[in-house]
Tab-separated table of C-alpha atoms in Angstrom:
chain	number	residue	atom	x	y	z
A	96	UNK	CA	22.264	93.825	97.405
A	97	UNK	CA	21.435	90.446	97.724
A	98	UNK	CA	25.040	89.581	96.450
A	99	UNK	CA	26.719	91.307	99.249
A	100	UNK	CA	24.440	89.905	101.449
A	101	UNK	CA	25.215	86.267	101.016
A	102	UNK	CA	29.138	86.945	100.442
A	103	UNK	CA	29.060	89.174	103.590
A	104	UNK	CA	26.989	85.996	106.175
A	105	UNK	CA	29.696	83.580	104.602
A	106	UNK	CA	33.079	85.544	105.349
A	107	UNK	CA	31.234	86.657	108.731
A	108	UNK	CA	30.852	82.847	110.043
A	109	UNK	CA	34.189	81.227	108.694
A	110	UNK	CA	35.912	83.974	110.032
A	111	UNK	CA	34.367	84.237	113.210
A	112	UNK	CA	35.326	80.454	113.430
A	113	UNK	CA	38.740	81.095	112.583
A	114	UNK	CA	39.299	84.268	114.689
A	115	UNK	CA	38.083	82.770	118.050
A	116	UNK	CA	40.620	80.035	117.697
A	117	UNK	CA	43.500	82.002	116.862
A	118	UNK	CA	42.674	84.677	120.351
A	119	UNK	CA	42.735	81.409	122.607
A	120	UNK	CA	45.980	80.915	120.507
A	121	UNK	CA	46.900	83.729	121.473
A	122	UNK	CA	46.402	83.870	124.829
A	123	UNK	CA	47.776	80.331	125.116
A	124	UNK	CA	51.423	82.516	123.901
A	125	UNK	CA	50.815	85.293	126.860
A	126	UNK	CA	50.836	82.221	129.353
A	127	UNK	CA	53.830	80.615	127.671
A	128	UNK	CA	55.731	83.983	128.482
A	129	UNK	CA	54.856	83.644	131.384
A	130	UNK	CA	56.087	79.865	132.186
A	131	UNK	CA	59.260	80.062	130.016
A	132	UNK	CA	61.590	80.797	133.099
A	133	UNK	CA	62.251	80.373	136.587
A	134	UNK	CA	63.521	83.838	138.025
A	135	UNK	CA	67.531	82.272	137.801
A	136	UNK	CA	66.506	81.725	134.055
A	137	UNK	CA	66.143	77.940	134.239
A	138	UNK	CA	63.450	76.542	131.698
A	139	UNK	CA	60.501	74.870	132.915
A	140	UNK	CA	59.368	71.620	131.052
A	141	UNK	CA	56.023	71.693	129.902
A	142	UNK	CA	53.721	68.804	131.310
A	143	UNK	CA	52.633	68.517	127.319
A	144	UNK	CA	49.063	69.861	128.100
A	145	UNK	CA	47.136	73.207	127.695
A	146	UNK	CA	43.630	73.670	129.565
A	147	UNK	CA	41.818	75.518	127.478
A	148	UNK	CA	38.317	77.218	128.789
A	149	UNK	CA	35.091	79.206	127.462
A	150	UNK	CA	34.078	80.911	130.600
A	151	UNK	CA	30.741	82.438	130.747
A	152	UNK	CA	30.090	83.593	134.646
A	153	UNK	CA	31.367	79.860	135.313
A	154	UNK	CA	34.317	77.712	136.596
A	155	UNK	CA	36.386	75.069	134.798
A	156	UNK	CA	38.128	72.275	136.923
A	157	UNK	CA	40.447	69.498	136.638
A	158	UNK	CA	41.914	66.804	138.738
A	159	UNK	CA	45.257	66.026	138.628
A	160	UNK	CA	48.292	64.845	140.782
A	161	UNK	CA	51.532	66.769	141.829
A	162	UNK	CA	54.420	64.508	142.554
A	163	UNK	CA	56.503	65.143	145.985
A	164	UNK	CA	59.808	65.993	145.185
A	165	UNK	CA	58.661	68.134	142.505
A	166	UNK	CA	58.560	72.392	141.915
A	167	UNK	CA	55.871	73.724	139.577
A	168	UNK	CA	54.892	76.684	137.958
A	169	UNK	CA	50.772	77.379	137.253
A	170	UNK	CA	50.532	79.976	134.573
A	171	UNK	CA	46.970	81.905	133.488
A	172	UNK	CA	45.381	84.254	131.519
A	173	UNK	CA	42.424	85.430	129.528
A	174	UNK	CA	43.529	88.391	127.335
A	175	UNK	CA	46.005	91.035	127.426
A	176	UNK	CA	45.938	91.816	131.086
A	177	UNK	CA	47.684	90.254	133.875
A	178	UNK	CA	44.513	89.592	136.512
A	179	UNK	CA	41.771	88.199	134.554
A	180	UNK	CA	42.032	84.821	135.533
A	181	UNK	CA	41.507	83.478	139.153
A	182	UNK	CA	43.097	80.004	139.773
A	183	UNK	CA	42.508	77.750	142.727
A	184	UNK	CA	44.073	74.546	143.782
A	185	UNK	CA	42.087	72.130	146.847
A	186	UNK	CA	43.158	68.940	147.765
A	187	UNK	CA	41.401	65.393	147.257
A	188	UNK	CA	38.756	66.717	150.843
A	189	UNK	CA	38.262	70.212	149.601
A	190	UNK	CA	40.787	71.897	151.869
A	191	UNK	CA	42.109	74.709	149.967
A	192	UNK	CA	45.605	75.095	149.383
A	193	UNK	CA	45.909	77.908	146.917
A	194	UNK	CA	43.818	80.952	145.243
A	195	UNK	CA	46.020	83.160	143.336
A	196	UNK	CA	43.304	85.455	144.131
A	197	UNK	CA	44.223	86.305	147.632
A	198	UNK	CA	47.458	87.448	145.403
A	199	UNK	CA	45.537	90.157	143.320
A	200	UNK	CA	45.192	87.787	140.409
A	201	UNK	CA	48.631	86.731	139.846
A	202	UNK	CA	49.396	85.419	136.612
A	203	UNK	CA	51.429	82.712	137.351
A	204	UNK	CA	52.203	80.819	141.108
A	205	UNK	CA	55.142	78.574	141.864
A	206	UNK	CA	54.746	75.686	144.162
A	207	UNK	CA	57.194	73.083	146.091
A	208	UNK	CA	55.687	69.765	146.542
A	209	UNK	CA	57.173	68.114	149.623
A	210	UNK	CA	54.642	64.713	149.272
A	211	UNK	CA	52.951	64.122	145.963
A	212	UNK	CA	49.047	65.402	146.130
A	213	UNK	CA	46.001	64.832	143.975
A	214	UNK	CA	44.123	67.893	143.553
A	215	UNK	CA	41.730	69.760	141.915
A	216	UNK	CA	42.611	72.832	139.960
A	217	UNK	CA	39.915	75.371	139.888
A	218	UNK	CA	39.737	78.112	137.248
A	219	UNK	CA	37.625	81.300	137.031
A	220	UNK	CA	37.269	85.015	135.469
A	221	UNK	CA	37.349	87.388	137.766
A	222	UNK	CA	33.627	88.922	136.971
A	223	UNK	CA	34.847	91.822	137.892
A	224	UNK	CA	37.304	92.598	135.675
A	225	UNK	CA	36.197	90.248	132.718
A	226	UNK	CA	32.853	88.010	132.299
A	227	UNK	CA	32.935	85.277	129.253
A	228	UNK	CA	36.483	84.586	127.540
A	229	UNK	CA	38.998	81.999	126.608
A	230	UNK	CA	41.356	81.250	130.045
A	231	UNK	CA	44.082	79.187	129.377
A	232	UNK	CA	46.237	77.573	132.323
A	233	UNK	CA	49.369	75.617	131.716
A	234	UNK	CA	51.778	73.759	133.953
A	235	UNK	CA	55.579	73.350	133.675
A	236	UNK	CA	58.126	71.859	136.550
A	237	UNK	CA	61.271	72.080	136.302
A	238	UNK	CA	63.832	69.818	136.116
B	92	UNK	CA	24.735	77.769	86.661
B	93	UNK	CA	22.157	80.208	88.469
B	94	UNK	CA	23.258	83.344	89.702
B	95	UNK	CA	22.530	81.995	93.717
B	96	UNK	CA	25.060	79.215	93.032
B	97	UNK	CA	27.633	81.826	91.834
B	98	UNK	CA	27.198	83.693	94.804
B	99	UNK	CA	27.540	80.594	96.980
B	100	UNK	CA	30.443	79.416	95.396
B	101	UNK	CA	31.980	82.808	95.844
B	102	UNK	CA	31.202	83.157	99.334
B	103	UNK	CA	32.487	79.803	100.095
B	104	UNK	CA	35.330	80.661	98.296
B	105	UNK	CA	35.882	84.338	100.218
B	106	UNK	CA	35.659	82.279	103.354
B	107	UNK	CA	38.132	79.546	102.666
B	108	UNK	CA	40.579	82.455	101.892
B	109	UNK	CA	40.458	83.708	105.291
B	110	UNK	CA	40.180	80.285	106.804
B	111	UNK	CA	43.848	79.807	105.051
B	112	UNK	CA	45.235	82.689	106.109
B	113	UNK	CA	44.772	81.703	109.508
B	114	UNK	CA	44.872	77.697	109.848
B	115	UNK	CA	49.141	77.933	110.697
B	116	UNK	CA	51.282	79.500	112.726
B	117	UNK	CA	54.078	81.776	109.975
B	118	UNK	CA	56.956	84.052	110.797
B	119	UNK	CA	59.233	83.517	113.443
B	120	UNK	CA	57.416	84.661	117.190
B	121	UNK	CA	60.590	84.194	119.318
B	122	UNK	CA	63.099	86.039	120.275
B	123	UNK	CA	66.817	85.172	120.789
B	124	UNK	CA	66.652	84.354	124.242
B	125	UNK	CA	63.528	82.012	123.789
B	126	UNK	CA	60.794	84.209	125.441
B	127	UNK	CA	57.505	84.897	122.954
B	128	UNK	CA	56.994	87.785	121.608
B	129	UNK	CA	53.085	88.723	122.431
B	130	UNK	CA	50.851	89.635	119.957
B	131	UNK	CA	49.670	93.947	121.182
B	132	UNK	CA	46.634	93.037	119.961
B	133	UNK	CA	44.842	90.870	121.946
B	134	UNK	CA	41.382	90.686	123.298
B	135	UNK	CA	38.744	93.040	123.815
B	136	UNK	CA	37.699	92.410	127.573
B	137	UNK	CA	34.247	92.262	126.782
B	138	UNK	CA	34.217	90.554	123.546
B	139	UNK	CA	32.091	86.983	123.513
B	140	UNK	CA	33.141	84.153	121.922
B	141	UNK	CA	32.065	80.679	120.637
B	142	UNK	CA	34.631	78.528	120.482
B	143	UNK	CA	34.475	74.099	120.254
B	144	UNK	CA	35.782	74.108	123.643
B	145	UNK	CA	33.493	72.161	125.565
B	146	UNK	CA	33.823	73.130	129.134
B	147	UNK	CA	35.753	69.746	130.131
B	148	UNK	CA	38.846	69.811	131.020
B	149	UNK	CA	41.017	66.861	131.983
B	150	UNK	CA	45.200	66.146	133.229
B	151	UNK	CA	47.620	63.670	132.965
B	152	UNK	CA	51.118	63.748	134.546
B	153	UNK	CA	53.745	64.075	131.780
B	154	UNK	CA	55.649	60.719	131.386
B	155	UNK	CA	59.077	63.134	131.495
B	156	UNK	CA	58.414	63.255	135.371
B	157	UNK	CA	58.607	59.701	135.921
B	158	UNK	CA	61.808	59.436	133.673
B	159	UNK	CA	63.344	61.836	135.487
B	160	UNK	CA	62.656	60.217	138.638
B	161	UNK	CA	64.051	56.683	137.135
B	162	UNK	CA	66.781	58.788	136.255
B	163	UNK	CA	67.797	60.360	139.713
B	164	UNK	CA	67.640	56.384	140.699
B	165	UNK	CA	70.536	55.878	138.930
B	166	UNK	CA	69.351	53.308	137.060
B	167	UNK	CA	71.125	52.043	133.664
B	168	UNK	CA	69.599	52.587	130.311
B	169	UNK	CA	67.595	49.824	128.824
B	170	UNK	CA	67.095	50.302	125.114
B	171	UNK	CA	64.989	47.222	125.183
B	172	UNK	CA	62.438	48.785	127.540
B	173	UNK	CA	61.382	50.829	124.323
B	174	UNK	CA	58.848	49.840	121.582
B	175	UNK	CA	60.986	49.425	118.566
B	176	UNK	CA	60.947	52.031	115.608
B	177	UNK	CA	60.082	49.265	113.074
B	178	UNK	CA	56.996	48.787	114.939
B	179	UNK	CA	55.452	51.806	113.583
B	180	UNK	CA	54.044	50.027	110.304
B	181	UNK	CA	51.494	48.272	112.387
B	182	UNK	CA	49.400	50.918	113.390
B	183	UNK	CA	47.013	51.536	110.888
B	184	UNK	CA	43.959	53.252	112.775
B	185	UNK	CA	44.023	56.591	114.485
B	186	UNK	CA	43.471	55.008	117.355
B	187	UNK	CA	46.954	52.800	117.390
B	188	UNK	CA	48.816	55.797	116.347
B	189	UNK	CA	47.510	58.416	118.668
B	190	UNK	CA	48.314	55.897	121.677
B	191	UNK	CA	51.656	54.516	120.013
B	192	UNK	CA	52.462	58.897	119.582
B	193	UNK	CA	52.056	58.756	123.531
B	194	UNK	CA	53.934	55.731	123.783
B	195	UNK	CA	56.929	56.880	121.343
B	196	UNK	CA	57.327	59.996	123.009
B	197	UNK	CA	57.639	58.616	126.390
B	198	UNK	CA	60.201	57.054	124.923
B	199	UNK	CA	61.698	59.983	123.321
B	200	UNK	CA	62.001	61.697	126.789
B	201	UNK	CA	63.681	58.014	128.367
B	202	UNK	CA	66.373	58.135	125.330
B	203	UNK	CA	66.779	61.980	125.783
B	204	UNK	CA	67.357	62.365	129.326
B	205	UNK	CA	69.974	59.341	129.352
B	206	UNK	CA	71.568	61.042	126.546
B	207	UNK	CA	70.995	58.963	123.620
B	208	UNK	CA	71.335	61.276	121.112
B	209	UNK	CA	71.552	59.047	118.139
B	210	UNK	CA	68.726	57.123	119.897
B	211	UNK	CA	66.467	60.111	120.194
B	212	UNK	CA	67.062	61.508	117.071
B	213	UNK	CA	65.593	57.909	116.014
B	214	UNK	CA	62.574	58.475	117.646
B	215	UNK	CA	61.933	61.701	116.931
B	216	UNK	CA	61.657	60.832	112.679
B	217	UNK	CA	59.259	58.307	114.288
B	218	UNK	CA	56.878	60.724	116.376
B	219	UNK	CA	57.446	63.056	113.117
B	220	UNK	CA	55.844	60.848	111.006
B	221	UNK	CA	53.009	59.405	113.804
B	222	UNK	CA	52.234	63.159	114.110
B	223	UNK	CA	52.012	64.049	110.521
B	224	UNK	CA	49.324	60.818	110.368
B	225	UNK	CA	47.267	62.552	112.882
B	226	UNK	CA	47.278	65.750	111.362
B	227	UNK	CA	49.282	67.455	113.778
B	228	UNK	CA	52.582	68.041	111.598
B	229	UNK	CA	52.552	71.734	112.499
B	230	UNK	CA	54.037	70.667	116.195
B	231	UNK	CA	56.522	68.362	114.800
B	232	UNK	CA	57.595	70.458	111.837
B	233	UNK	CA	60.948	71.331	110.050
B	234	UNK	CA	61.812	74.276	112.689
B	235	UNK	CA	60.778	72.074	115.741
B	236	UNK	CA	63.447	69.066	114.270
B	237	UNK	CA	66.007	71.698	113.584
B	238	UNK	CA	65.586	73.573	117.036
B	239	UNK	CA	66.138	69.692	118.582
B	240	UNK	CA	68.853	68.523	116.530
B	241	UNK	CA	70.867	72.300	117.070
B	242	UNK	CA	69.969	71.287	121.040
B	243	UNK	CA	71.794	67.831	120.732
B	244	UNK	CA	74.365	68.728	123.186
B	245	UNK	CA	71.707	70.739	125.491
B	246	UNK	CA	69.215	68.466	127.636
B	247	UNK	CA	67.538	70.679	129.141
B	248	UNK	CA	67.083	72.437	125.834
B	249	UNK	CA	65.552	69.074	124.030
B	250	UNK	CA	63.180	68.700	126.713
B	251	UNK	CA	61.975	72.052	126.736
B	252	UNK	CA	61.622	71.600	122.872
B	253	UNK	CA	59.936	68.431	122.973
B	254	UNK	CA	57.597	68.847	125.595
B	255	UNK	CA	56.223	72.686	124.059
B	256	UNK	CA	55.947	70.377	120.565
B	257	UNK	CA	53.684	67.976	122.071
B	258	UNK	CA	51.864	71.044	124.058
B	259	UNK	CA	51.662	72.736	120.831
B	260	UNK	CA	50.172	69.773	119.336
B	261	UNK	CA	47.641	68.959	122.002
B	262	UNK	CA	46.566	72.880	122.046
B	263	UNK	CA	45.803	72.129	118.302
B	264	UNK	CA	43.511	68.714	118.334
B	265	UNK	CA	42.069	70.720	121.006
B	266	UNK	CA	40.939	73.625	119.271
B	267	UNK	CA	39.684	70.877	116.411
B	268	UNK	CA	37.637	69.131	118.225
B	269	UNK	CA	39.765	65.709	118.222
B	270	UNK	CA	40.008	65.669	122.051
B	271	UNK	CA	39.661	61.715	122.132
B	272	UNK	CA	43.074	62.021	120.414
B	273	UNK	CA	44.392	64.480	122.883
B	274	UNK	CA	43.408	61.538	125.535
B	275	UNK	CA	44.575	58.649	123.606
B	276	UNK	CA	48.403	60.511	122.744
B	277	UNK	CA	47.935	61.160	126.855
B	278	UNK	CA	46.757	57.582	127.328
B	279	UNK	CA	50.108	56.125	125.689
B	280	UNK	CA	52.317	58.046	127.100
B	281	UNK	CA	51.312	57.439	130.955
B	282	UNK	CA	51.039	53.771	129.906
B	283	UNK	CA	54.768	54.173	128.656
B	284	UNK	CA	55.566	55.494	131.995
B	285	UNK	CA	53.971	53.127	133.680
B	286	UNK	CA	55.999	50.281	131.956
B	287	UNK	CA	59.199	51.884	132.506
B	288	UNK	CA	58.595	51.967	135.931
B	289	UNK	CA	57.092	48.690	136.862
B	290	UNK	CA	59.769	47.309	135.068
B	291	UNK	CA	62.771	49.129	136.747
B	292	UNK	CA	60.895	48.714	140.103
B	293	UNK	CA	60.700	44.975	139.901
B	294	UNK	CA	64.879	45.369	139.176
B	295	UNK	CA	65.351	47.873	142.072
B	296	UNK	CA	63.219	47.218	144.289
B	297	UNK	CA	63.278	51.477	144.736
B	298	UNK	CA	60.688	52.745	147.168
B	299	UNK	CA	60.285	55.807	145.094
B	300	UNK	CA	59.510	54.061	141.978
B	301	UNK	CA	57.041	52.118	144.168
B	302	UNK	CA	55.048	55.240	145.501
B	303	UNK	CA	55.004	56.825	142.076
B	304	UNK	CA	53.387	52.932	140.518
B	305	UNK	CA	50.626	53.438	143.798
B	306	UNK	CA	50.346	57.521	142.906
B	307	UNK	CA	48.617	56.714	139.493
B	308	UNK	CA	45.732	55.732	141.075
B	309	UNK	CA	44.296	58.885	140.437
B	310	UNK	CA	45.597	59.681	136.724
B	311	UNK	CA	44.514	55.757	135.685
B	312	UNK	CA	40.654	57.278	137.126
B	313	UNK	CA	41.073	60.669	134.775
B	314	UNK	CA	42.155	58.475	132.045
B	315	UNK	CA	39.127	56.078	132.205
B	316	UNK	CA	36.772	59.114	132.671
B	317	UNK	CA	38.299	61.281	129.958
B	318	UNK	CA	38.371	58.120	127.108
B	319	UNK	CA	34.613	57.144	128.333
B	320	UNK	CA	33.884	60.754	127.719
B	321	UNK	CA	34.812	61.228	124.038
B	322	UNK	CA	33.948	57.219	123.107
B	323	UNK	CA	32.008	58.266	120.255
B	324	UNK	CA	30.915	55.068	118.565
B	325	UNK	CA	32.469	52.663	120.933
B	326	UNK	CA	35.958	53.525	119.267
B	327	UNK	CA	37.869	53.187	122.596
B	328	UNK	CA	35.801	50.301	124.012
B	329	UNK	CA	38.985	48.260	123.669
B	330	UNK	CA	40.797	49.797	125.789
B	331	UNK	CA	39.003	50.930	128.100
B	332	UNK	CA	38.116	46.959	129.166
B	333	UNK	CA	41.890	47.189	129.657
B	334	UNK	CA	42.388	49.702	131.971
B	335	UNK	CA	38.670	48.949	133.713
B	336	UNK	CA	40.945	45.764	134.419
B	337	UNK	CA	43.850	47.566	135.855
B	338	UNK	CA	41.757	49.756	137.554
B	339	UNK	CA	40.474	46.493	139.755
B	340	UNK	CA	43.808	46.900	140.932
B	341	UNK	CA	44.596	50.250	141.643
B	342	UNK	CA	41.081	50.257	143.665
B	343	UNK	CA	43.155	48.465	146.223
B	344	UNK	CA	45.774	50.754	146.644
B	345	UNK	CA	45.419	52.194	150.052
B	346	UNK	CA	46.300	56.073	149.493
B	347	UNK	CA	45.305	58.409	152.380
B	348	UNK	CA	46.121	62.233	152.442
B	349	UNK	CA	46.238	64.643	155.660
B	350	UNK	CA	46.001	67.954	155.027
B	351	UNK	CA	49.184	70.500	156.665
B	352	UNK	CA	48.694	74.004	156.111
B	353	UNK	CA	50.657	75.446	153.210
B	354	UNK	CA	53.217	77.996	153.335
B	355	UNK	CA	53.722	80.751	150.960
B	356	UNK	CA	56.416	83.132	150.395
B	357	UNK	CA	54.693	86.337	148.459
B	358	UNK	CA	57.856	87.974	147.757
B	359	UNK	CA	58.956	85.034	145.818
B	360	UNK	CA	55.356	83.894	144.117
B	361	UNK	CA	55.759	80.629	145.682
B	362	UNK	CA	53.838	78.161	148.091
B	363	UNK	CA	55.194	74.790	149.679
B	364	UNK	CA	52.195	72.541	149.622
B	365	UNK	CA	53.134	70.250	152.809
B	366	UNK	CA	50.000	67.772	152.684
B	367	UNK	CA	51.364	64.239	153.764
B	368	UNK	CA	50.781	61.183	151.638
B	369	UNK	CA	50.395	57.515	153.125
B	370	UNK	CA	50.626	54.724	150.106
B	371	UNK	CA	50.242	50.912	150.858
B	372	UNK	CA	50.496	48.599	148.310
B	373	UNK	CA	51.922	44.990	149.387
B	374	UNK	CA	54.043	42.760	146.786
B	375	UNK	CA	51.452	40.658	145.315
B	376	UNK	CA	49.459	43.593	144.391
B	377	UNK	CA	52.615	45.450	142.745
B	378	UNK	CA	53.424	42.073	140.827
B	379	UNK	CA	49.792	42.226	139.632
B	380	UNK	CA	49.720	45.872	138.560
B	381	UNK	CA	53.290	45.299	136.561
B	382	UNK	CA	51.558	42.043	134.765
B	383	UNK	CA	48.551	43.828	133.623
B	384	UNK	CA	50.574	47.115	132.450
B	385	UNK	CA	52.783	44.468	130.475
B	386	UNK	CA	49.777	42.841	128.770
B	387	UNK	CA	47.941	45.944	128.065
B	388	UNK	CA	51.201	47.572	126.520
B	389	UNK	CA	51.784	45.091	124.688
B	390	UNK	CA	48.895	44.329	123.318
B	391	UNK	CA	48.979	48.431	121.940
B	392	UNK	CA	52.742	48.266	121.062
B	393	UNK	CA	52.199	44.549	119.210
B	394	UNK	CA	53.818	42.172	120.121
B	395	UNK	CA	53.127	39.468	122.775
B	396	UNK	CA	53.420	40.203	126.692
């Protein structure tokens, strides 16, 4: 008994380990399907990053800048359905420019940048729906 | 050997098993026309998790962006703007090879979107073999070079490519806990970009290139707060007195923002973001930026400013 015992805490720990990192990997491919194409089928170019959250009942942010002249896509999830994740984007005094969540949770959001903007990028779960979990966001523009 | 060391050395060995079958990505995932096929079997909605993410999350503009700008200026290629290939035996510590993997695939995008195919293909053997170094082969492997060499003739195609490569590779040091290295590869390649454009700006004199110099004010702050972050044992004290130094600069940048409501189209999932940008940066403060971007670059790159 005590054989199985020991065997069984060992396999449960390393594989916990290696299972939690392969579902973010996984949901990191979900939001790569959904930031592979513009609607004409014109690739967007990855900005070489992926923001990678544990959310417990909290928010992840990050500042960054969106140059003027630009058109981006913001891609999201948490698992296999479409509206877990809740994005926000607020400019450098807090105004708010985006929530995906006045959009039912939309996956992924498009965006035209007529000046270039630093903002914050807000991410949530919606508690609703899901309350701890790996979100992933990435960003792509297009060429 | 006692029967409790048996049964540790088994269990170790069980686990190690499993560990292996999942450390890389096997099998082909994507389909003809490029999209991902999705795993069916995702997550449980109300599964937990502990993962080595830590919560802090950080952003720096890709380099590509500021090439393609320098592109659209019509600006001539200058092979001499880019740290030479042979360089690459000089960096010896993680450090210099994480930022010189930043730096090299700056200029990987540079050769690639003015069409140096030869040139690129140079590069790429070189950010191969950085990557491999770091640990992070499985971004730059044998499928990735073949999928960019079968591109050649396709830019948009090697950028694509590239750019998921060095996503792919930042999701992974990530995931291992190596975030400083995430920042540093980050750190090298905005530095790159930097160069580039301080150096085609002083040859242009192109207001656009000038506003995107000012518009790092921001990303040069993330930067400095993301390598102060994961400084474990004063490993990126160097160069952070380098960029403290730069930052002295940028403080002076005058960059004000005035909010205009955005306008979204539903229909089409997309908003214009209309907020209007003021940037003021006179001459002497441009000349000073472009002298400390030299020094610091070169000083990471090795060879004198």
């Amino acid at each position: 008994m005590k054989k199985i015992i020991i065997l069984s805490i060992f396999t449960i720990l390393f594989g916990s380990f290696s299972t939690n990192a392969q579902d973010c990997d996984s949901v990191s491919r979900v939001v790569e399907s959904y930031i592979a194409n513009d609607d004409k089928g014109k690739p967007f170019v990855s900005d070489g990053q992926v923001y990678v959250a544990f959310l417990d009942n909290e928010k992840a942010e990050f500042n960054t800048t969106l140059y003027g002249g630009s058109y981006y896509r913001l891609a999201a999830s948490a698992g296999v359905k479409d509206d877990y994740v809740i994005f926000s984007i607020f400019d450098s005094e807090d105004n708010l420019l985006f929530t995906n969540k006045d959009f039912k949770n939309s996956p992924y959001w498009d965006f035209k940048i007529e000046n270039t903007v630093s903002v914050r990028i807000q991410t949530e779960l919606d508690t609703d729906k899901k309350v701890t979990g790996c979100a992933v966001l990435m960003i792509g523009f297009l060429k | 050997m006692n029967s409790l060391n048996k049964y540790l050395i088994a269990g170790v060995s069980a686990s190690l098993l499993i560990l292996g079958a999942c450390t890389e990505e096997t099998g082909e995932d994507t389909m003809d026309n490029g999209q991902k096929v999705i795993d069916p079997e995702l997550l449980d909605p109300n599964r937990s998790f502990n993962t080595s993410f830590d919560g802090k999350l950080f952003s720096v503009p890709s380099p590509v962006q500021t090439a393609l700008l320098i592109r659209s200026s019509n600006l001539a290629y200058d092979e001499s703007l880019l740290n030479s290939e042979d360089n690459i035996g000089n960096y010896t510590t993680n450090t210099s090879k994480a930022l010189n993997l930043g730096i090299y695939g700056a200029d990987l995008g540079y050769a690639t979107l003015y069409d140096q195919n030869a040139k690129s293909l140079s590069y790429l053997n070189v950010v191969e073999s950085l990557s491999k170094d770091l640990g992070i082969a499985g971004a730059f492997d044998a499928k990735f070079l073949q999928r960019f060499e079968a591109n050649s003739s396709n830019q948009d195609s090697m950028l694509v490519i590239l750019t998921d490569a060095f996503r792919k590779g930042d999701m992974f040091l990530k995931e291992n806990d190596r975030k400083n290295s995430s920042a540093l590869i980050l750190t090298g390649g905005w530095l790159e970009s930097m160069h580039f454009a301080t150096n085609l700006y002083a040859k242009s004199k192109d207001e656009r290139i000038l506003h995107r110099i000012g518009e790092q004010k921001q990303s040069l702050k993330t930067i400095i707060d993301i390598l102060k972050e994961y400084n474990a044992d004063g490993v990126n004290d160097e160069i952070l007195l380098q960029l403290n130094s730069l930052n002295d600069l940028f403080k002076t940048v005058e960059i004000t923002n005035e909010f205009v409501a955005p306008v979204t189209d539903e229909a089409k999932k997309l908003t214009t973001i209309k907020n209007k940008t003021t940037m003021t940066m006179p001459d002497e403060l441009e000349a000073s930026i472009r002298a400390k971007v030299q020094e610091i670059r070169a000083s990471i790159v090795g060879k004198p400013a």
